[in-house]
Amino acid sequence: MGAVKTKRMPRAVREQQMLDAAVRTFGQRGYMAASMDEIAELAGVSKPLVYLYLNSKEDLFTACIRREAAALTAAVRAGVHPELAADRQLWDGLRAFFTHTAQNPDGWSVLHLQARTHGEPFASEVAAMRAEIVAFVTELILAAAREAHRDPDLPEREVAGLAEALVGAAESLAAWANATPGVTETEAAATLMNFAWSGLGNLMAGRPWTPPEAAAQTSG
Amino acid sequence: MGAVKTKRMPRAVREQQMLDAAVRTFGQRGYMAASMDEIAELAGVSKPLVYLYLNSKEDLFTACIRREAAALTAAVRAGVHPELAADRQLWDGLRAFFTHTAQNPDGWSVLHLQARTHGEPFASEVAAMRAEIVAFVTELILAAAREAHRDPDLPEREVAGLAEALVGAAESLAAWANATPGVTETEAAATLMNFAWSGLGNLMAGRPWTPPEAAAQTSG
Amino acid sequence: MGAVKTKRMPRAVREQQMLDAAVRTFGQRGYMAASMDEIAELAGVSKPLVYLYLNSKEDLFTACIRREAAALTAAVRAGVHPELAADRQLWDGLRAFFTHTAQNPDGWSVLHLQARTHGEPFASEVAAMRAEIVAFVTELILAAAREAHRDPDLPEREVAGLAEALVGAAESLAAWANATPGVTETEAAATLMNFAWSGLGNLMAGRPWTPPEAAAQTSG
Amino acid sequence: MGAVKTKRMPRAVREQQMLDAAVRTFGQRGYMAASMDEIAELAGVSKPLVYLYLNSKEDLFTACIRREAAALTAAVRAGVHPELAADRQLWDGLRAFFTHTAQNPDGWSVLHLQARTHGEPFASEVAAMRAEIVAFVTELILAAAREAHRDPDLPEREVAGLAEALVGAAESLAAWANATPGVTETEAAATLMNFAWSGLGNLMAGRPWTPPEAAAQTSG
DNA sequence: TATGAATGAGCATTCATTCAT
DNA sequence: CATGAATGAATGCTCATTCAT
C-alpha cells in the first residue's frame, strides 16, 4: 500500500508523499486517532524524516488542510468561467465542487470533518477557505441581482446568510451524493440549483430552474 | 466550575451530572481529546464511579449522543404544530432548531461535529436522528405540494435531495448564527425560509416569502 | 449460576456459600484474576458482606486454602485403615486422593496451583498440608521396612526424598488422570503402586506389584 | 540490581536483557503481580521500549516461556548420550535436569508454576515442552524393556502413566532439593533412580539401584 | 539525506476496599 | 444483618517526539 521505498529523493517529492499519506490517514482515522507511525510507514519513510520536514503533528495536519483547501478552491475556480451568467457560474462551480469532493474523499474529510472538529488552529484554517467560497457565492448572488436589473434591497447580512445557506446545502449534498449509490455530481448540482434558484415554492408551482445546455464541462 | 460536590446521591441524579459533564467536555475538546479524568472531575465524582455507571468511554459518548439527539428532536417537535400549514410548520421547526442549538452549543457540537467525525458506532447513532429530521422535512415538502393542489412529479430521490439540502442549510446557518454577533434565531429562520421557499430567483425578483403573523411561540 | 438469593441466613451458612464461590472462582480464574465482585455475585451477597465476614481477599484466599486442605486430608484419612499393611494403606490412600481431587477440581486447583504460585503467606499454608501428607507417606515407607523385618539403613533424608518423589508422582498423575479421558482413579492408583512398590526394574522383569483383593472401598 | 544502564544497544541484546528481567520478575512475583513497569526498570529501559520489542505482556510472557523451555530441554539433551544404556541415560538426564533447575530457579518457576497457573495460551505452551520430556522418558522405559530382552506387555497407556509419574516425581524432587539445604543434584537424582528403577519394594529388600561409575559428566 | 534506538507523559480501565445508611 | 454509593491506587498500553549516528 505504501509508496515504493525509493531512497534519496528530492525534498519536494518526499514532502508530497508524506502529505499524501497524511491526508489519507487523517481522513480515514481522524486527526487524533492517526498516528505518526502509521503516516510515516504509509509514506515509506522513517518517522524522524517526517519530523525533519514537517516539524510536528499539528504542522503536518495544517499543511494537509492548506494543500487540500488550495486544491478544492482551485478545482472550483477552474470550473467557473467569470464571463458567463451568474446562475451558469454557480452551476459550473457546484459541479466542480461535487466532482472534486467525490474524487478526493479523504481530503474532503480532512477539510469538512476533521479540521472543524479539532479546534484551533485548524478550525480557523479551514474557515478561511470556507469564507473565500462564501464570498464567491455572495458575489454571484449580487451579480444575479444586477443581471435582473434590480438593486437588491436585501441587507448585506441577509445576503451573507443566503450564501451560508447555499454553501451548507452544498456540503450536505456532497455527503448525500457520496453516500447514496447512483447519484451523480450533475444530479446533485441540479437538485441544489433547483432548490437555490427557484425555491421550493416555485418548484411546487411547476416552475423549476432550467439547467443550461449541457456544454462539455471537463473539470480538472 | 464543576458541580458542587454533594455526597451520596441517587444513581439517576449522578448519571445526569456525568452526562452533563461529558457533553460539555466532548463538545469542547472532542471525543478523543476529552479525558475521562477531566469528565469525572467536572462531574464532581471519581473516575471509577463514571465507569461503574457508564461502562466505558464509548458507552459514555453514545449515551451523550442519545440524550442530546432526543433533546433536540423533542425541542423541534415541541415547536411544531402538525395541524398548521406546511410552511408554517417548517418556520416553527426551524426557529425551535436554531433556538435549541444556540442554547446547547456543546450538545450541538457533540451531534453535529464530534459524533460524525469519529466513525462507527457513533456516526450511525447520529445518522438515525438526522434521518428522522430529514424524513420530517420530506413530509413537509410533500405536504406543501398537496396544499398547492399539485401532484408533484418530482421523483422521490429529488425530494430526498431537497430535504438534505434544506437540513444542510439549516445546520450551516446554525453555526453562522451562533458565530455572527447579533443574529437572532428568528432572523436565521427567516433567511432560510426565504431561501428555501422562494428561491433566490424569486428573491431577486422581489418576491420573498412572507413570514406568518408573529403568533406567540413560547417554546419550552 | 449463583446461589439462590435468600435473605437473613445464619453467619456460618453464609460463610460457606462465600467460600464455595471463592474456591470456584479462585480455582478457575486464579488468585489475582478473581475479583471480589465476581465472588460476591456468585455467592449471592453484597461485597461489603464478604468483607465483613472474611476481612480481605488474602484472608478469603487463606480460608479457602485451609478449608480445601482440611477436606483433602480428611478424605485421605477416611480412606486409610491404619491397622492394615503399609502397601494396602498406600493403595487406599492414593485411591482416596485421586477420587477427591477428581471430584473437587477447583479445590485441587486452589491447593496445587494457585496457592503455590502466589507466594507467601499462601505457599506456606499449603506447604503445611503437603508436609503432613509427606510425613504420612514417610511413615508408611518406614512401616513397610519394619514389616519386611528389615531395619532400613536408608538415611532419614533419603526416605524423605522418596516420600517427596511419591507425593510428586501422585500429584502429577492426578492431573494426568483428570486430563486423559477414560483413566479411572483406580487405574491411576495402580500405575503409581506399580511404579513405587516394584520399581521400573521389576516391572521390566515381569514382577509387578499385585493389588490387594478389591475389598469394597467406599470413599467419602 | 538492574542491568547497568548502557545506552544505544542493538535490538537483539536489549531483547535478551528484557527477557532476563521478565523471567526474574515473573518467576518471583507471578504473571499477574509482575508489572511491566517493574520489568522495564529491572531491564534498565523504558516501558515503551519493552512494548516496541515484545508487543504485550502476554507476548513477553510467552517469549519467556519459550526461551526457558528451550534452555531446559537443551540442557537435558546436552547431558544425555543416546548411545548409552537406558538407565544411564535417565540418570544423566535427571542430573542435568536438577542442575539446570537449581541454577535457574526463576526460569523453573516460570515453567513449572506460573505458566501452568494462568491458563491459555501459556499452559499449552509449557505443556508442549513437558510432553516432549514425557515422550523422552517413555522412550527410555521402552528401551529399558528391550534391553531386558522383554517385549513389554505393559499397555501403552500404562507406560504413559509411568512416564508421567516419573516426571512428576522429578519435578517434585527439584523443588525439594532446592528447598532442602545440602541436597545436591546428584543426591536428588540418585534418590529418584532408586525410586524409579528399583521400586520401594526392592529398596526395602536391600536391593537398590546402583549408580554407574562416576564417569566424567561435564555438563555445560 | 536518512534512520534505529529510545523515552516522558498521559490515558482508559480495573480492583480491593470503605462509608453511610 | 445487609447494601448502594463511592474512591485511591495501580496497570497495561500508546503516542508524539528526540538523539546519536
Short mmCIF file of C-alpha atoms in Angstrom, two decimals, chain B:
data_model
loop_
_atom_site.label_atom_id
_atom_site.label_comp_id
_atom_site.label_asym_id
_atom_site.label_seq_id
_atom_site.Cartn_x
_atom_site.Cartn_y
_atom_site.Cartn_z
CA MET B 1 -16.83 25.27 37.58
CA GLY B 2 -17.63 21.67 38.45
CA ALA B 3 -20.86 20.67 40.09
CA VAL B 4 -20.97 21.26 43.81
CA LYS B 5 -19.53 18.19 45.48
CA THR B 6 -22.50 16.70 47.23
CA LYS B 7 -22.07 13.23 48.58
CA ARG B 8 -24.24 10.17 48.30
CA MET B 9 -26.73 10.99 45.60
CA PRO B 10 -29.07 8.51 43.93
CA ARG B 11 -27.71 6.91 40.85
CA ALA B 12 -30.06 8.60 38.39
CA VAL B 13 -29.00 12.04 39.54
CA ARG B 14 -25.32 11.25 39.39
CA GLU B 15 -25.71 9.85 35.93
CA GLN B 16 -27.22 13.07 34.69
CA GLN B 17 -24.38 15.04 36.27
CA MET B 18 -21.94 12.81 34.49
CA LEU B 19 -23.69 13.21 31.18
CA ASP B 20 -23.74 16.97 31.66
CA ALA B 21 -20.02 16.97 32.25
CA ALA B 22 -19.40 14.60 29.40
CA VAL B 23 -21.41 16.58 26.86
CA ARG B 24 -19.57 19.70 27.86
CA THR B 25 -16.17 18.08 27.66
CA PHE B 26 -16.79 16.13 24.48
CA GLY B 27 -18.34 19.17 22.88
CA GLN B 28 -15.43 21.41 23.65
CA ARG B 29 -12.44 19.10 23.47
CA GLY B 30 -13.64 16.49 21.03
CA TYR B 31 -14.14 12.79 21.65
CA MET B 32 -10.53 11.73 21.67
CA ALA B 33 -9.05 14.74 23.35
CA ALA B 34 -11.54 14.54 26.17
CA SER B 35 -10.14 12.51 29.03
CA MET B 36 -12.21 10.52 31.42
CA ASP B 37 -10.27 12.21 34.19
CA GLU B 38 -11.49 15.61 33.11
CA ILE B 39 -15.07 14.44 32.76
CA ALA B 40 -15.05 12.82 36.17
CA GLU B 41 -13.58 15.91 37.78
CA LEU B 42 -16.08 18.19 36.08
CA ALA B 43 -18.86 15.91 37.24
CA GLY B 44 -17.51 16.05 40.76
CA VAL B 45 -17.03 12.31 41.09
CA SER B 46 -14.20 9.85 40.92
CA LYS B 47 -13.35 8.07 37.72
CA PRO B 48 -14.36 4.59 38.90
CA LEU B 49 -17.87 5.84 39.51
CA VAL B 50 -18.12 7.02 35.94
CA TYR B 51 -17.09 3.57 34.80
CA LEU B 52 -19.43 1.89 37.24
CA TYR B 53 -22.40 3.78 35.86
CA LEU B 54 -21.49 4.23 32.23
CA ASN B 55 -19.12 1.37 31.47
CA SER B 56 -16.65 2.88 29.04
CA LYS B 57 -15.74 5.99 27.14
CA GLU B 58 -17.55 4.66 24.11
CA ASP B 59 -20.70 3.95 26.04
CA LEU B 60 -20.50 7.32 27.72
CA PHE B 61 -20.18 9.06 24.39
CA THR B 62 -23.05 7.07 22.96
CA ALA B 63 -25.19 7.98 25.94
CA CYS B 64 -24.36 11.64 25.32
CA ILE B 65 -25.32 11.36 21.68
CA ARG B 66 -28.60 9.70 22.51
CA ARG B 67 -29.53 12.18 25.17
CA GLU B 68 -28.69 15.19 23.05
CA ALA B 69 -30.39 13.75 19.99
CA ALA B 70 -33.53 13.10 21.99
CA ALA B 71 -33.42 16.59 23.43
CA LEU B 72 -33.02 18.19 20.03
CA THR B 73 -35.78 16.26 18.32
CA ALA B 74 -38.03 16.84 21.33
CA ALA B 75 -37.39 20.57 21.12
CA VAL B 76 -38.23 20.68 17.44
CA ARG B 77 -41.30 18.52 17.89
CA ALA B 78 -42.49 20.73 20.70
CA GLY B 79 -42.22 23.78 18.46
CA VAL B 80 -44.21 22.37 15.57
CA HIS B 81 -48.00 22.16 15.37
CA PRO B 82 -48.94 19.49 12.86
CA GLU B 83 -52.36 20.97 12.13
CA LEU B 84 -50.87 24.12 10.62
CA ALA B 85 -49.76 24.70 7.05
CA ALA B 86 -46.51 23.18 5.83
CA ASP B 87 -44.56 26.41 5.55
CA ARG B 88 -45.68 27.41 9.00
CA GLN B 89 -44.55 24.07 10.38
CA LEU B 90 -41.18 24.50 8.76
CA TRP B 91 -40.88 28.02 10.08
CA ASP B 92 -41.73 26.92 13.61
CA GLY B 93 -39.45 23.93 13.43
CA LEU B 94 -36.53 25.99 12.23
CA ARG B 95 -36.96 28.52 14.99
CA ALA B 96 -37.04 25.75 17.55
CA PHE B 97 -33.98 24.20 15.97
CA PHE B 98 -31.96 27.41 15.96
CA THR B 99 -33.04 28.22 19.48
CA HIS B 100 -32.12 24.82 20.82
CA THR B 101 -28.73 24.66 19.13
CA ALA B 102 -27.93 28.17 20.29
CA GLN B 103 -28.76 27.27 23.85
CA ASN B 104 -26.94 23.93 23.77
CA PRO B 105 -23.77 24.58 21.84
CA ASP B 106 -21.92 21.67 23.41
CA GLY B 107 -24.71 19.24 22.72
CA TRP B 108 -24.90 20.51 19.16
CA SER B 109 -21.16 20.13 18.79
CA VAL B 110 -21.42 16.56 20.01
CA LEU B 111 -24.13 15.76 17.50
CA HIS B 112 -23.01 17.76 14.51
CA LEU B 113 -19.24 17.54 14.75
CA GLN B 114 -17.91 15.01 17.19
CA ALA B 115 -20.25 12.10 16.58
CA ARG B 116 -19.90 12.27 12.82
CA THR B 117 -16.15 12.59 12.93
CA HIS B 118 -15.33 9.53 14.95
CA GLY B 119 -16.73 6.71 12.90
CA GLU B 120 -18.88 3.84 13.99
CA PRO B 121 -20.76 3.24 16.16
CA PHE B 122 -21.24 6.95 16.76
CA ALA B 123 -21.85 8.06 13.20
CA SER B 124 -24.81 5.77 12.71
CA GLU B 125 -26.21 6.79 16.06
CA VAL B 126 -26.48 10.41 15.00
CA ALA B 127 -27.32 9.45 11.44
CA ALA B 128 -30.51 7.89 12.76
CA MET B 129 -31.55 11.16 14.32
CA ARG B 130 -30.67 13.12 11.23
CA ALA B 131 -32.62 10.69 9.07
CA GLU B 132 -35.62 11.32 11.28
CA ILE B 133 -35.32 15.05 10.75
CA VAL B 134 -34.81 14.65 7.02
CA ALA B 135 -37.91 12.47 6.90
CA PHE B 136 -39.86 15.14 8.70
CA VAL B 137 -38.72 17.76 6.23
CA THR B 138 -39.50 15.45 3.34
CA GLU B 139 -43.03 15.11 4.63
CA LEU B 140 -43.36 18.86 4.82
CA ILE B 141 -42.25 19.25 1.23
CA LEU B 142 -44.79 16.68 0.07
CA ALA B 143 -47.46 18.31 2.19
CA ALA B 144 -46.66 21.65 0.61
CA ALA B 145 -47.13 20.08 -2.79
CA ARG B 146 -50.51 18.73 -1.76
CA GLU B 147 -51.51 22.07 -0.35
CA ALA B 148 -50.67 23.62 -3.72
CA HIS B 149 -53.16 21.16 -5.23
CA ARG B 150 -50.38 19.75 -7.25
CA ASP B 151 -49.41 16.15 -7.55
CA PRO B 152 -45.68 16.60 -7.58
CA ASP B 153 -43.97 14.96 -10.46
CA LEU B 154 -40.72 15.33 -8.56
CA PRO B 155 -39.11 11.89 -8.27
CA GLU B 156 -38.70 10.53 -4.77
CA ARG B 157 -34.95 10.90 -4.83
CA GLU B 158 -35.22 14.51 -5.92
CA VAL B 159 -37.37 15.24 -2.88
CA ALA B 160 -34.89 13.46 -0.67
CA GLY B 161 -32.12 15.62 -2.10
CA LEU B 162 -34.11 18.76 -1.46
CA ALA B 163 -34.69 17.75 2.13
CA GLU B 164 -30.99 17.02 2.52
CA ALA B 165 -30.15 20.41 1.14
CA LEU B 166 -32.58 22.15 3.44
CA VAL B 167 -31.29 20.35 6.50
CA GLY B 168 -27.70 21.02 5.49
CA ALA B 169 -28.50 24.68 5.01
CA ALA B 170 -30.08 24.80 8.43
CA GLU B 171 -27.05 23.19 10.04
CA SER B 172 -24.79 25.64 8.33
CA LEU B 173 -26.93 28.61 9.35
CA ALA B 174 -26.96 27.42 12.94
CA ALA B 175 -23.20 27.70 13.06
CA TRP B 176 -23.33 31.03 11.24
CA ALA B 177 -25.93 32.48 13.57
CA ASN B 178 -24.01 31.36 16.63
CA ALA B 179 -20.78 32.79 15.29
CA THR B 180 -22.18 36.09 13.98
CA PRO B 181 -22.98 38.51 16.80
CA GLY B 182 -26.46 39.94 16.71
CA VAL B 183 -28.09 37.34 14.51
CA THR B 184 -31.22 36.06 16.20
CA GLU B 185 -32.81 32.70 15.73
CA THR B 186 -35.77 34.36 14.09
CA GLU B 187 -33.51 36.07 11.62
CA ALA B 188 -31.72 32.85 10.76
CA ALA B 189 -35.04 31.11 10.31
CA ALA B 190 -36.34 33.90 8.09
CA THR B 191 -33.24 33.78 5.92
CA LEU B 192 -33.61 30.09 5.43
CA MET B 193 -37.34 30.28 4.73
CA ASN B 194 -36.70 32.88 2.11
CA PHE B 195 -34.01 30.75 0.59
CA ALA B 196 -35.98 27.57 0.69
CA TRP B 197 -39.49 28.71 -0.03
CA SER B 198 -38.98 31.44 -2.56
CA GLY B 199 -35.68 30.58 -4.09
CA LEU B 200 -33.02 33.05 -4.98
CA GLY B 201 -34.71 33.71 -8.31
CA ASN B 202 -37.86 34.98 -6.67
CA LEU B 203 -35.88 36.90 -4.13
CA MET B 204 -34.12 38.69 -6.93
CA ALA B 205 -37.48 39.47 -8.44
CA GLY B 206 -38.70 40.99 -5.21
CA ARG B 207 -40.97 38.16 -4.22
CA PRO B 208 -39.77 36.99 -0.83
CA TRP B 209 -41.51 34.51 1.35
CA THR B 210 -43.67 36.28 3.90
CA PRO B 211 -43.38 35.21 7.49
CA PRO B 212 -46.65 34.42 9.23
CA GLU B 213 -48.07 36.85 11.80
CA ALA B 214 -45.89 36.54 14.84
CA ALA B 215 -48.19 34.32 16.86
CA ALA B 216 -46.87 33.76 20.37
CA GLN B 217 -44.41 30.93 20.02
CA THR B 218 -43.28 30.08 23.52
CA SER B 219 -41.01 27.14 23.13
CA GLY B 220 -40.08 25.20 26.33
#
